[in-house]
Amino acid sequence: MKVQNKHLVILFSVLLFGGLWGLVEASLGTLLHMIPHGARLIFWSSTTVLLPIAYFLMGACYKKTGAARSIIYMGLLASGIKLISALIFRSKLEPALYMLVEAACMSLSLLAIRPKKVISFTGLGAFILASTSYLLFTTFYRLSGTTEITSQVVVDNITKYVFTYNCVAILYAFVVGAAIFGLIKLSEKFSWNMEGVKKIIYSPITAGVVATAMVVVTMVLH
């Protein structure tokens, strides 16, 4: 079933991509956090791995809806389920807050840059602006809970997260974006008919199933 009403397109896109985001955070995020801290190298950090995935899903939602506000709705959905889970199981609330901040940063970045194509250099620019803003916020948020803050501690944290981790996340985003761009060009060259696949992916049934699975997996793996 093809949905043409703009509000319904936004609704089902938010359910689909917000659900996928929640699934990734619950499943892959859990696996990454199970890695012993000493062995959690920068290339396997939840920040460097999950950030590009989250922003690609947000970019896909933006491309489908053409509305930056749909990214905020994604954040409200994914972080809302995360928050409910945290309240039920009495765990930390920060992960839910961080997801909402991620969505806000990406939404504002898209409004500022307005890329015509998500998989483009302007799209990468939006990601860089969003990820840098997000990591600046989370870095200073964590530092606000530190009893002794010195200029060196601030510099060290900014260097670690805003520069080093951010650079790895940007590198991942560039590589994945280049791979997707190559696949798009390949499909155009060989005239692959993707309409059937798109109908399945963007159907209301798929969106409902993904959103339901996200709720279940988030609760089970919390």
Coordinates of N, CA and C in Angstrom, one line a residue:
M1 N 0.9 -1.2 0.0 CA 0.0 0.0 0.0 C 0.9 1.2 0.0
K2 N 0.6 2.1 -1.0 CA 1.4 3.4 -1.1 C 0.7 4.5 -0.3
V3 N 1.5 5.1 0.6 CA 0.9 6.2 1.4 C 1.3 7.5 0.8
Q4 N 0.3 8.3 0.5 CA 0.5 9.6 -0.2 C 0.3 10.8 0.7
N5 N -0.5 10.7 1.8 CA -0.8 11.8 2.7 C 0.5 12.1 3.4
K6 N 0.9 13.4 3.4 CA 2.2 13.8 3.9 C 2.3 13.5 5.4
H7 N 1.3 13.7 6.2 CA 1.3 13.4 7.6 C 1.5 11.9 7.9
L8 N 0.8 11.1 7.1 CA 1.0 9.6 7.2 C 2.4 9.2 6.8
V9 N 2.9 9.8 5.8 CA 4.3 9.5 5.3 C 5.3 9.8 6.5
I10 N 5.1 10.9 7.1 CA 6.0 11.2 8.3 C 5.8 10.2 9.4
L11 N 4.5 9.9 9.7 CA 4.2 9.0 10.8 C 4.9 7.6 10.5
F12 N 4.7 7.0 9.4 CA 5.2 5.7 9.1 C 6.8 5.7 8.9
S13 N 7.3 6.8 8.4 CA 8.7 7.0 8.3 C 9.4 7.0 9.7
V14 N 8.8 7.8 10.6 CA 9.3 7.9 11.9 C 9.2 6.5 12.6
L15 N 8.1 5.8 12.5 CA 8.0 4.5 13.1 C 9.1 3.5 12.5
L16 N 9.3 3.6 11.2 CA 10.3 2.7 10.6 C 11.7 3.1 11.0
F17 N 12.1 4.3 10.8 CA 13.5 4.7 11.0 C 13.8 4.9 12.5
G18 N 12.8 5.4 13.2 CA 12.9 5.5 14.7 C 13.0 4.1 15.3
G19 N 12.2 3.2 14.8 CA 12.2 1.8 15.3 C 13.6 1.2 15.0
L20 N 14.1 1.4 13.8 CA 15.4 0.8 13.5 C 16.5 1.4 14.4
W21 N 16.4 2.7 14.6 CA 17.4 3.3 15.5 C 17.3 2.7 16.9
G22 N 16.1 2.5 17.4 CA 16.0 1.9 18.7 C 16.5 0.5 18.8
L23 N 16.3 -0.2 17.7 CA 16.7 -1.6 17.6 C 18.3 -1.7 17.6
V24 N 18.9 -0.8 16.8 CA 20.4 -0.8 16.8 C 20.9 -0.4 18.1
E25 N 20.4 0.6 18.8 CA 20.8 1.0 20.1 C 20.7 -0.1 21.1
A26 N 19.6 -0.8 21.1 CA 19.4 -1.9 22.1 C 20.2 -3.1 21.8
S27 N 20.4 -3.5 20.6 CA 21.1 -4.7 20.2 C 22.6 -4.5 20.1
L28 N 23.0 -3.7 19.1 CA 24.4 -3.4 18.9 C 25.0 -2.7 20.0
G29 N 24.2 -1.7 20.6 CA 24.7 -0.9 21.7 C 25.0 -1.8 22.9
T30 N 24.2 -2.8 23.1 CA 24.4 -3.8 24.3 C 25.7 -4.6 24.0
L31 N 25.9 -5.0 22.8 CA 27.1 -5.8 22.5 C 28.3 -5.0 22.6
L32 N 28.3 -3.8 22.2 CA 29.5 -2.9 22.3 C 29.8 -2.6 23.8
H33 N 28.8 -2.4 24.6 CA 29.0 -2.2 26.0 C 29.5 -3.4 26.8
M34 N 29.3 -4.6 26.2 CA 29.8 -5.8 26.8 C 31.3 -6.0 26.7
I35 N 31.9 -5.3 25.7 CA 33.3 -5.4 25.5 C 34.0 -4.9 26.7
P36 N 35.0 -5.6 27.3 CA 35.7 -5.1 28.5 C 36.3 -3.7 28.2
H37 N 36.2 -2.8 29.2 CA 36.6 -1.4 29.0 C 38.0 -1.3 28.5
G38 N 38.9 -2.1 29.0 CA 40.3 -2.0 28.5 C 40.5 -2.4 27.0
A39 N 39.6 -3.3 26.6 CA 39.7 -3.7 25.2 C 38.8 -2.9 24.2
R40 N 38.0 -2.0 24.8 CA 37.1 -1.2 23.9 C 37.9 -0.1 23.2
L41 N 38.5 -0.5 22.1 CA 39.3 0.4 21.3 C 38.4 1.5 20.7
I42 N 39.0 2.5 20.3 CA 38.3 3.7 19.7 C 37.4 3.3 18.5
F43 N 37.9 2.3 17.7 CA 37.2 1.9 16.5 C 36.0 1.0 16.8
W44 N 35.8 0.6 18.1 CA 34.7 -0.2 18.5 C 33.9 0.4 19.6
S45 N 34.1 1.7 19.8 CA 33.4 2.4 20.8 C 31.9 2.6 20.4
S46 N 31.0 2.7 21.4 CA 29.6 2.9 21.0 C 29.4 4.3 20.4
T47 N 30.3 5.2 20.7 CA 30.2 6.6 20.1 C 30.5 6.6 18.7
T48 N 31.7 5.9 18.3 CA 32.1 6.0 16.9 C 31.3 5.1 16.0
V49 N 30.7 4.0 16.6 CA 30.0 3.1 15.8 C 28.5 3.5 15.6
L50 N 27.9 3.8 16.8 CA 26.5 4.1 16.8 C 26.1 5.4 16.2
L51 N 27.0 6.4 16.4 CA 26.7 7.8 15.9 C 26.4 7.8 14.4
P52 N 27.3 7.3 13.6 CA 27.1 7.3 12.1 C 25.8 6.5 11.7
I53 N 25.6 5.4 12.4 CA 24.4 4.6 12.1 C 23.1 5.4 12.4
A54 N 23.1 6.1 13.5 CA 21.9 6.9 13.9 C 21.7 8.0 12.9
Y55 N 22.8 8.7 12.5 CA 22.6 9.8 11.6 C 22.3 9.4 10.2
F56 N 22.7 8.2 9.8 CA 22.3 7.7 8.5 C 20.8 7.4 8.5
L57 N 20.3 6.8 9.6 CA 18.9 6.5 9.7 C 18.1 7.8 9.7
M58 N 18.6 8.8 10.4 CA 17.9 10.2 10.4 C 17.9 10.8 9.0
G59 N 19.1 10.6 8.3 CA 19.1 11.2 7.0 C 18.2 10.5 6.0
A60 N 18.0 9.2 6.2 CA 17.0 8.4 5.4 C 15.6 8.9 5.6
C61 N 15.3 9.1 6.9 CA 14.0 9.6 7.3 C 13.8 11.0 6.7
Y62 N 14.8 11.9 6.7 CA 14.7 13.2 6.2 C 14.4 13.1 4.7
K63 N 15.2 12.2 4.0 CA 15.0 12.1 2.6 C 13.6 11.6 2.2
K64 N 13.1 10.7 3.0 CA 11.7 10.2 2.7 C 10.6 11.2 3.0
T65 N 10.8 12.0 4.0 CA 9.7 12.9 4.4 C 9.9 14.3 3.9
G66 N 11.2 14.7 3.7 CA 11.5 16.1 3.4 C 11.2 17.1 4.5
A67 N 11.1 16.6 5.7 CA 10.8 17.5 6.8 C 11.8 17.2 8.0
A68 N 12.5 18.3 8.3 CA 13.5 18.1 9.4 C 12.8 17.8 10.7
R69 N 11.6 18.2 10.9 CA 10.9 17.9 12.2 C 10.7 16.4 12.4
S70 N 10.7 15.6 11.3 CA 10.6 14.2 11.4 C 11.7 13.6 12.2
I71 N 12.9 14.2 12.2 CA 14.0 13.8 13.0 C 13.8 13.9 14.5
I72 N 13.1 15.0 14.8 CA 12.8 15.2 16.2 C 11.8 14.2 16.7
Y73 N 10.8 13.8 15.8 CA 9.8 12.8 16.1 C 10.5 11.4 16.3
M74 N 11.5 11.2 15.5 CA 12.3 10.0 15.6 C 13.0 9.9 17.0
G75 N 13.6 11.1 17.4 CA 14.2 11.1 18.7 C 13.3 10.9 19.9
L76 N 12.1 11.5 19.7 CA 11.1 11.4 20.8 C 10.6 9.9 20.9
L77 N 10.5 9.2 19.7 CA 10.1 7.8 19.8 C 11.1 6.9 20.4
A78 N 12.4 7.0 19.8 CA 13.4 6.1 20.3 C 13.8 6.4 21.7
S79 N 14.0 7.7 22.1 CA 14.4 8.1 23.4 C 13.3 7.9 24.4
G80 N 12.0 8.0 23.9 CA 10.9 7.8 24.8 C 10.8 6.4 25.3
I81 N 11.0 5.4 24.4 CA 11.0 4.0 24.8 C 12.2 3.7 25.7
K82 N 13.3 4.3 25.4 CA 14.5 4.1 26.2 C 14.3 4.7 27.6
L83 N 13.6 5.8 27.7 CA 13.3 6.4 29.0 C 12.3 5.6 29.8
I84 N 11.3 5.1 29.2 CA 10.3 4.2 29.9 C 11.0 3.0 30.4
S85 N 11.9 2.4 29.6 CA 12.6 1.2 30.0 C 13.5 1.5 31.2
A86 N 14.2 2.7 31.1 CA 15.1 3.1 32.2 C 14.3 3.3 33.5
L87 N 13.1 3.9 33.4 CA 12.3 4.1 34.6 C 11.8 2.8 35.2
I88 N 11.4 1.9 34.3 CA 10.9 0.6 34.8 C 12.0 -0.2 35.5
F89 N 13.2 -0.2 34.9 CA 14.3 -1.1 35.4 C 15.3 -0.2 36.3
R90 N 14.9 1.0 36.6 CA 15.7 1.9 37.5 C 17.2 2.0 37.1
S91 N 17.4 2.3 35.8 CA 18.7 2.5 35.3 C 19.0 3.9 34.9
K92 N 20.1 4.2 34.3 CA 20.5 5.6 34.0 C 19.5 6.2 33.0
L93 N 19.2 7.5 33.2 CA 18.4 8.2 32.2 C 19.2 8.9 31.1
E94 N 20.5 9.0 31.3 CA 21.3 9.7 30.3 C 21.2 9.2 28.9
P95 N 21.2 7.9 28.7 CA 21.1 7.4 27.3 C 19.9 7.9 26.5
A96 N 18.8 8.0 27.2 CA 17.6 8.5 26.6 C 17.7 10.0 26.2
L97 N 18.4 10.7 27.2 CA 18.6 12.1 26.9 C 19.6 12.3 25.7
Y98 N 20.6 11.5 25.7 CA 21.6 11.6 24.6 C 20.9 11.4 23.2
M99 N 20.0 10.4 23.2 CA 19.4 10.1 21.9 C 18.5 11.3 21.4
L100 N 17.9 12.0 22.4 CA 17.1 13.1 22.0 C 18.0 14.3 21.6
V101 N 19.1 14.4 22.2 CA 20.1 15.5 21.8 C 20.6 15.2 20.4
E102 N 20.9 13.9 20.1 CA 21.4 13.5 18.8 C 20.4 14.0 17.7
A103 N 19.1 13.7 18.0 CA 18.1 14.0 17.0 C 18.0 15.5 16.8
A104 N 18.0 16.3 17.9 CA 17.9 17.7 17.9 C 19.1 18.3 17.1
C105 N 20.3 17.8 17.3 CA 21.5 18.3 16.6 C 21.4 18.0 15.1
M106 N 20.9 16.9 14.8 CA 20.8 16.5 13.3 C 19.7 17.3 12.7
S107 N 18.6 17.5 13.4 CA 17.5 18.3 12.8 C 17.9 19.7 12.5
L108 N 18.6 20.4 13.5 CA 19.1 21.7 13.3 C 20.1 21.8 12.2
S109 N 21.0 20.8 12.1 CA 22.0 20.8 11.1 C 21.4 20.7 9.7
L110 N 20.4 19.9 9.6 CA 19.7 19.8 8.3 C 19.0 21.1 7.9
L111 N 18.4 21.8 8.9 CA 17.8 23.0 8.6 C 18.8 24.1 8.2
A112 N 20.0 24.0 8.8 CA 21.1 25.0 8.6 C 21.7 24.8 7.2
I113 N 22.0 23.5 6.8 CA 22.7 23.2 5.6 C 21.7 22.9 4.4
R114 N 20.6 22.2 4.8 CA 19.6 21.8 3.8 C 20.2 21.1 2.6
P115 N 20.8 20.0 2.8 CA 21.4 19.2 1.6 C 20.3 18.7 0.7
K116 N 20.5 18.8 -0.6 CA 19.6 18.4 -1.6 C 19.6 16.8 -1.6
K117 N 20.7 16.3 -1.4 CA 20.9 14.8 -1.3 C 21.6 14.4 0.0
V118 N 21.1 13.4 0.7 CA 21.7 13.0 2.0 C 23.1 12.4 1.7
I119 N 23.2 11.6 0.7 CA 24.5 11.0 0.3 C 25.2 12.0 -0.6
S120 N 25.8 12.9 0.0 CA 26.5 14.0 -0.8 C 27.5 14.7 0.2
F121 N 28.3 15.5 -0.3 CA 29.3 16.3 0.6 C 28.5 17.2 1.5
T122 N 27.4 17.8 1.0 CA 26.6 18.6 1.9 C 25.9 17.8 3.0
G123 N 25.6 16.6 2.6 CA 25.0 15.7 3.6 C 26.0 15.3 4.7
L124 N 27.3 15.1 4.2 CA 28.4 14.8 5.1 C 28.6 16.0 6.0
G125 N 28.5 17.2 5.4 CA 28.7 18.4 6.2 C 27.7 18.5 7.3
A126 N 26.4 18.1 7.0 CA 25.4 18.2 8.0 C 25.7 17.2 9.2
F127 N 26.2 16.0 8.8 CA 26.6 15.0 9.8 C 27.7 15.5 10.7
I128 N 28.7 16.2 10.0 CA 29.9 16.7 10.8 C 29.4 17.8 11.8
L129 N 28.5 18.7 11.3 CA 28.0 19.7 12.2 C 27.2 19.1 13.4
A130 N 26.4 18.1 13.0 CA 25.5 17.5 14.1 C 26.4 16.7 15.1
S131 N 27.3 15.9 14.6 CA 28.1 15.0 15.5 C 29.0 15.9 16.4
T132 N 29.6 17.0 15.8 CA 30.4 17.9 16.6 C 29.6 18.6 17.7
S133 N 28.4 19.0 17.3 CA 27.5 19.7 18.3 C 27.1 18.7 19.4
Y134 N 26.8 17.5 19.0 CA 26.4 16.5 20.0 C 27.5 16.1 20.9
L135 N 28.7 15.9 20.4 CA 29.8 15.5 21.3 C 30.2 16.7 22.2
L136 N 30.1 17.9 21.7 CA 30.4 19.0 22.6 C 29.4 19.1 23.8
F137 N 28.1 18.9 23.5 CA 27.1 18.9 24.5 C 27.4 17.8 25.5
T138 N 27.5 16.5 25.0 CA 27.7 15.4 25.9 C 29.0 15.5 26.8
T139 N 30.0 16.0 26.1 CA 31.3 16.2 26.9 C 31.2 17.2 28.0
F140 N 30.6 18.3 27.8 CA 30.4 19.3 28.9 C 29.3 18.8 29.9
Y141 N 28.4 18.0 29.4 CA 27.4 17.5 30.3 C 28.0 16.5 31.3
R142 N 28.9 15.7 30.8 CA 29.6 14.8 31.7 C 30.5 15.5 32.7
L143 N 31.2 16.5 32.1 CA 32.1 17.3 33.0 C 31.4 18.1 34.1
S144 N 30.1 18.4 33.8 CA 29.3 19.1 34.8 C 29.1 18.3 36.1
G145 N 29.2 17.0 36.0 CA 29.1 16.1 37.1 C 30.4 15.8 37.8
T146 N 31.5 16.4 37.3 CA 32.8 16.1 37.9 C 33.1 17.1 39.0
T147 N 33.6 16.6 40.1 CA 33.8 17.5 41.3 C 35.0 18.4 41.1
E148 N 36.0 18.0 40.5 CA 37.2 18.8 40.2 C 37.4 19.0 38.7
I149 N 37.1 20.2 38.2 CA 37.3 20.5 36.8 C 38.4 21.5 36.7
T150 N 39.4 21.0 35.9 CA 40.6 21.9 35.6 C 40.6 22.2 34.1
S151 N 41.3 23.1 33.7 CA 41.5 23.4 32.3 C 42.0 22.2 31.5
Q152 N 42.9 21.5 32.2 CA 43.5 20.3 31.5 C 42.5 19.2 31.3
V153 N 41.7 19.0 32.3 CA 40.6 18.0 32.2 C 39.7 18.3 31.0
V154 N 39.3 19.6 30.9 CA 38.4 20.1 29.8 C 39.1 19.8 28.5
V155 N 40.4 20.2 28.4 CA 41.1 20.0 27.1 C 41.2 18.6 26.8
D156 N 41.5 17.7 27.7 CA 41.7 16.3 27.5 C 40.4 15.7 27.0
N157 N 39.3 16.0 27.6 CA 38.0 15.5 27.2 C 37.6 15.9 25.9
I158 N 37.8 17.2 25.6 CA 37.4 17.7 24.3 C 38.3 17.1 23.2
T159 N 39.6 16.9 23.5 CA 40.5 16.3 22.5 C 40.1 14.9 22.3
K160 N 39.7 14.2 23.3 CA 39.3 12.7 23.2 C 38.0 12.6 22.4
Y161 N 37.0 13.3 22.8 CA 35.6 13.0 22.2 C 35.3 13.9 21.0
V162 N 35.5 15.2 21.1 CA 35.1 16.1 20.1 C 36.1 16.0 18.8
F163 N 37.3 15.7 19.1 CA 38.3 15.6 18.0 C 38.5 14.1 17.6
T164 N 39.1 13.3 18.5 CA 39.5 12.0 18.2 C 38.3 11.1 17.8
Y165 N 37.4 10.9 18.8 CA 36.3 10.0 18.5 C 35.4 10.5 17.4
N166 N 35.3 11.8 17.3 CA 34.5 12.4 16.2 C 35.1 12.2 14.9
C167 N 36.4 12.3 14.8 CA 37.1 12.0 13.5 C 36.9 10.6 13.0
V168 N 36.9 9.6 14.0 CA 36.6 8.2 13.6 C 35.2 8.0 13.1
A169 N 34.2 8.7 13.8 CA 32.8 8.6 13.4 C 32.6 9.2 12.1
I170 N 33.3 10.3 11.8 CA 33.2 11.0 10.5 C 33.8 10.1 9.4
L171 N 34.9 9.4 9.7 CA 35.5 8.5 8.8 C 34.6 7.4 8.4
Y172 N 34.0 6.8 9.4 CA 33.0 5.7 9.2 C 31.8 6.2 8.3
A173 N 31.3 7.4 8.6 CA 30.2 8.0 7.9 C 30.6 8.2 6.4
F174 N 31.8 8.6 6.2 CA 32.3 8.9 4.8 C 32.4 7.5 4.1
V175 N 33.0 6.5 4.7 CA 33.2 5.2 4.0 C 31.9 4.6 3.7
V176 N 30.9 4.6 4.7 CA 29.6 4.0 4.4 C 28.9 4.8 3.4
G177 N 28.9 6.1 3.5 CA 28.3 6.9 2.5 C 28.8 6.7 1.1
A178 N 30.1 6.5 1.0 CA 30.8 6.3 -0.3 C 30.3 4.9 -0.9
A179 N 30.2 3.9 0.0 CA 29.7 2.6 -0.4 C 28.2 2.7 -0.9
I180 N 27.4 3.4 -0.2 CA 26.0 3.5 -0.6 C 25.9 4.3 -1.9
F181 N 26.7 5.3 -2.1 CA 26.8 6.1 -3.3 C 27.1 5.2 -4.5
G182 N 28.1 4.3 -4.3 CA 28.6 3.4 -5.3 C 27.4 2.4 -5.7
L183 N 26.7 1.9 -4.7 CA 25.6 1.0 -4.9 C 24.5 1.7 -5.7
I184 N 24.2 3.0 -5.4 CA 23.2 3.7 -6.1 C 23.6 3.9 -7.6
K185 N 24.8 4.2 -7.8 CA 25.3 4.4 -9.2 C 25.3 3.1 -10.0
L186 N 25.6 2.0 -9.2 CA 25.6 0.7 -9.9 C 24.2 0.3 -10.2
S187 N 23.2 0.6 -9.4 CA 21.8 0.2 -9.7 C 21.3 1.0 -10.8
E188 N 21.8 2.3 -10.9 CA 21.4 3.1 -12.1 C 22.0 2.6 -13.4
K189 N 23.2 2.2 -13.3 CA 23.9 1.7 -14.5 C 23.2 0.4 -15.1
F190 N 22.9 -0.5 -14.2 CA 22.3 -1.7 -14.6 C 20.7 -1.7 -14.6
S191 N 20.2 -0.5 -14.3 CA 18.7 -0.3 -14.3 C 18.0 -1.4 -13.4
W192 N 18.5 -1.5 -12.2 CA 17.8 -2.4 -11.3 C 16.5 -1.8 -10.9
N193 N 15.5 -2.7 -10.9 CA 14.1 -2.2 -10.5 C 14.0 -2.4 -9.0
M194 N 14.0 -1.3 -8.2 CA 13.9 -1.4 -6.8 C 12.6 -1.1 -6.2
E195 N 11.6 -0.8 -7.1 CA 10.3 -0.4 -6.7 C 9.6 -1.4 -5.7
G196 N 9.7 -2.7 -6.1 CA 9.1 -3.7 -5.3 C 9.7 -3.7 -3.9
V197 N 11.0 -3.6 -3.8 CA 11.7 -3.6 -2.5 C 11.3 -2.4 -1.7
K198 N 11.2 -1.2 -2.4 CA 10.9 0.0 -1.7 C 9.4 -0.1 -1.1
K199 N 8.5 -0.7 -1.9 CA 7.2 -0.8 -1.4 C 7.1 -1.6 -0.1
I200 N 7.9 -2.7 0.0 CA 8.0 -3.5 1.2 C 8.6 -2.7 2.3
I201 N 9.7 -2.1 2.1 CA 10.4 -1.3 3.1 C 9.6 -0.2 3.7
Y202 N 8.9 0.5 2.8 CA 8.2 1.7 3.3 C 6.7 1.5 3.5
S203 N 6.3 0.2 3.6 CA 4.9 -0.1 3.9 C 4.5 0.2 5.3
P204 N 3.3 0.5 5.6 CA 2.9 0.7 7.0 C 3.1 -0.5 7.9
I205 N 2.9 -1.7 7.2 CA 3.1 -3.0 8.0 C 4.5 -3.1 8.5
T206 N 5.5 -2.8 7.6 CA 6.9 -2.9 8.0 C 7.2 -1.9 9.1
A207 N 6.7 -0.7 8.9 CA 6.9 0.3 10.0 C 6.4 -0.1 11.3
G208 N 5.2 -0.7 11.3 CA 4.6 -1.2 12.6 C 5.3 -2.3 13.2
V209 N 5.8 -3.3 12.4 CA 6.5 -4.4 12.9 C 7.9 -4.0 13.5
V210 N 8.6 -3.1 12.8 CA 9.9 -2.6 13.2 C 9.7 -1.8 14.6
A211 N 8.7 -1.0 14.6 CA 8.5 -0.2 15.9 C 8.1 -1.1 17.0
T212 N 7.3 -2.1 16.8 CA 6.9 -3.1 17.8 C 8.2 -3.9 18.3
A213 N 9.0 -4.3 17.3 CA 10.2 -5.1 17.6 C 11.1 -4.2 18.5
M214 N 11.2 -2.9 18.1 CA 12.1 -2.1 18.9 C 11.7 -2.0 20.3
V215 N 10.4 -1.9 20.6 CA 9.9 -1.8 22.0 C 10.2 -3.1 22.7
V216 N 10.0 -4.2 22.1 CA 10.2 -5.5 22.7 C 11.7 -5.7 23.0
V217 N 12.6 -5.5 22.0 CA 14.0 -5.7 22.2 C 14.6 -4.7 23.2
T218 N 14.1 -3.5 23.2 CA 14.6 -2.5 24.2 C 14.3 -3.0 25.6
M219 N 13.1 -3.5 25.8 CA 12.7 -3.9 27.2 C 13.5 -5.2 27.6
V220 N 13.6 -6.1 26.6 CA 14.3 -7.4 26.9 C 15.7 -7.3 27.2
L221 N 16.4 -6.4 26.4 CA 17.9 -6.3 26.5 C 18.3 -5.2 27.4
H222 N 17.4 -4.5 28.1 CA 17.8 -3.4 29.0 C 18.6 -3.9 30.1

